[in-house]
Short mmCIF file of C-alpha atoms in Angstrom, two decimals:
data_model
loop_
_atom_site.label_atom_id
_atom_site.label_comp_id
_atom_site.label_asym_id
_atom_site.label_seq_id
_atom_site.Cartn_x
_atom_site.Cartn_y
_atom_site.Cartn_z
CA UNK S 269 0.00 0.00 0.00
CA UNK S 270 1.38 3.40 -0.94
CA UNK S 271 0.48 6.70 0.53
CA UNK S 272 1.06 9.92 -1.26
CA UNK S 273 0.92 13.35 0.23
CA UNK S 274 -0.98 16.10 -1.46
CA UNK S 275 1.29 18.52 -3.26
CA UNK S 276 1.51 21.98 -1.75
CA UNK S 277 -0.45 23.66 -4.57
CA UNK S 278 -0.06 27.36 -3.76
CA UNK S 279 -2.33 28.48 -6.62
CA UNK S 280 -5.29 26.46 -5.33
CA UNK S 281 -4.71 27.86 -1.85
CA UNK S 282 -4.73 31.41 -3.21
CA UNK S 283 -7.98 30.66 -5.07
CA UNK S 284 -9.63 29.19 -1.98
CA UNK S 285 -8.60 32.08 0.28
CA UNK S 286 -9.82 34.53 -2.36
CA UNK S 287 -13.17 32.70 -2.52
CA UNK S 288 -13.49 32.63 1.27
CA UNK S 289 -12.89 36.40 1.26
CA UNK S 290 -15.73 36.76 -1.27
CA UNK S 291 -13.38 38.24 -3.84
CA UNK S 292 -13.61 37.64 -7.59
CA UNK S 293 -10.63 37.01 -9.84
CA UNK S 294 -11.28 40.34 -11.54
CA UNK S 295 -10.98 42.19 -8.23
CA UNK S 296 -7.75 40.43 -7.31
CA UNK S 297 -6.40 41.15 -10.80
CA UNK S 298 -7.25 44.83 -10.50
CA UNK S 299 -5.59 45.09 -7.09
CA UNK S 300 -2.46 43.37 -8.42
CA UNK S 301 -2.42 45.38 -11.65
CA UNK S 302 -2.64 42.30 -13.86
CA UNK S 303 -5.30 40.71 -16.08
CA UNK S 304 -7.97 38.31 -14.89
CA UNK S 305 -6.40 35.66 -17.17
CA UNK S 306 -3.11 36.11 -15.30
CA UNK S 307 -4.88 35.52 -11.99
CA UNK S 308 -6.48 32.41 -13.46
CA UNK S 309 -3.03 31.14 -14.53
CA UNK S 310 -1.60 32.03 -11.12
CA UNK S 311 -4.32 30.00 -9.39
CA UNK S 312 -3.51 27.01 -11.61
CA UNK S 313 0.20 27.17 -10.72
CA UNK S 314 1.51 24.72 -8.18
CA UNK S 315 4.38 27.04 -7.27
CA UNK S 316 4.36 30.84 -7.09
CA UNK S 317 7.36 33.17 -6.88
CA UNK S 318 7.92 34.74 -3.47
CA UNK S 319 7.54 38.29 -4.80
CA UNK S 320 4.17 37.45 -6.38
CA UNK S 321 3.06 35.59 -3.25
CA UNK S 322 3.91 38.63 -1.13
CA UNK S 323 1.80 40.91 -3.36
CA UNK S 324 -1.12 38.47 -3.32
CA UNK S 325 -0.90 38.09 0.45
CA UNK S 326 -1.12 41.88 0.88
CA UNK S 327 -4.25 42.07 -1.26
CA UNK S 328 -5.87 39.09 0.50
CA UNK S 329 -4.82 40.52 3.89
CA UNK S 330 -3.08 37.34 5.04
CA UNK S 331 0.57 36.53 5.49
CA UNK S 332 2.52 34.62 2.84
CA UNK S 333 3.00 31.88 5.45
CA UNK S 334 -0.76 31.66 5.95
CA UNK S 335 -1.13 31.01 2.23
CA UNK S 336 1.69 28.44 2.19
CA UNK S 337 0.23 26.56 5.17
CA UNK S 338 -3.47 27.11 4.41
CA UNK S 339 -5.59 24.12 5.26
CA UNK S 340 -9.30 24.02 4.55
CA UNK S 341 -9.69 21.42 7.29
CA UNK S 342 -8.26 23.89 9.80
CA UNK S 343 -10.71 26.56 8.64
CA UNK S 344 -13.64 24.21 9.18
CA UNK S 345 -12.28 23.18 12.57
CA UNK S 346 -12.14 26.84 13.60
CA UNK S 347 -15.67 27.42 12.34
CA UNK S 348 -16.94 24.35 14.17
CA UNK S 349 -15.22 25.39 17.38
CA UNK S 350 -16.51 28.95 17.06
CA UNK S 351 -20.15 27.93 17.30
CA UNK S 352 -19.86 25.43 20.15
CA UNK S 353 -20.18 26.00 23.84
CA UNK S 354 -16.61 26.84 24.80
CA UNK S 355 -17.11 26.81 28.54
CA UNK S 356 -15.33 23.47 28.89
CA UNK S 357 -12.72 24.16 26.19
CA UNK S 358 -9.50 26.07 26.53
CA UNK S 359 -9.43 27.58 23.05
CA UNK S 360 -9.79 31.19 22.00
CA UNK S 361 -12.37 30.79 19.26
CA UNK S 362 -15.48 32.64 20.33
CA UNK S 363 -18.38 33.76 18.20
CA UNK S 364 -18.03 37.50 17.73
CA UNK S 365 -21.21 37.97 15.71
CA UNK S 366 -24.17 39.55 17.49
CA UNK S 367 -27.25 38.23 15.66
CA UNK S 368 -29.52 41.01 16.95
CA UNK S 369 -27.07 43.62 15.72
CA UNK S 370 -26.98 41.98 12.29
CA UNK S 371 -30.79 41.89 12.12
CA UNK S 372 -31.00 45.58 13.03
CA UNK S 373 -28.35 46.39 10.43
CA UNK S 374 -30.29 44.47 7.78
CA UNK S 375 -33.55 46.16 8.78
CA UNK S 376 -31.93 49.60 8.54
CA UNK S 377 -30.60 48.81 5.07
CA UNK S 378 -34.05 47.60 3.94
CA UNK S 379 -35.72 50.74 5.31
CA UNK S 380 -33.16 52.92 3.54
CA UNK S 381 -33.72 51.04 0.28
CA UNK S 382 -37.47 51.63 0.57
CA UNK S 383 -36.90 55.33 1.28
CA UNK S 384 -34.71 55.54 -1.82
CA UNK S 385 -37.42 53.87 -3.92
CA UNK S 386 -40.07 56.27 -2.64
CA UNK S 387 -37.87 59.29 -3.35
CA UNK S 388 -37.17 58.01 -6.86
CA UNK S 389 -40.85 57.40 -7.57
CA UNK S 390 -41.78 60.85 -6.25
CA UNK S 391 -39.14 62.36 -8.51
CA UNK S 392 -40.64 60.52 -11.50
CA UNK S 393 -44.16 61.65 -10.62
CA UNK S 394 -43.09 65.28 -10.33
CA UNK S 395 -41.70 65.30 -13.86
#
C-alpha cells in the first residue's frame, strides 16, 4: 500500500482564500495590476514566486506563510469550534457575531432602500 501526500499547490490555496474572502478574480487582478487571465493562470500554478506571493498576500490581507500553510480542514475546525459551547474548552475561538445587531443592520438597510425607492418614484411623478 502506498500513501502519497498532497502537493503543496499554492495556486489552489490562493484561489480558496480569495473565494473565502468573497473576492472575484477580476478584483484580485485589478488590485495586483494584472489581467484576470493572469490571476487564473496564477491559481492554476503549483508554485508561485515569493515576490508574487507577497503581493497576493497583501491584497488578500493574510501573510505569505498563511497562504503556504493554508488548510481548509483547519478553517472548518475553527468554524466548528466557534459555534460550540466553549465553557469546557480552553481555546480562544469565540463567536463575535451579534445576531440582533446583524438583524438591526439588515432592517436599517431595507428601510433605507425603501426610502430611496419612494424618493425616486416621487421624482418621476413630479416630472
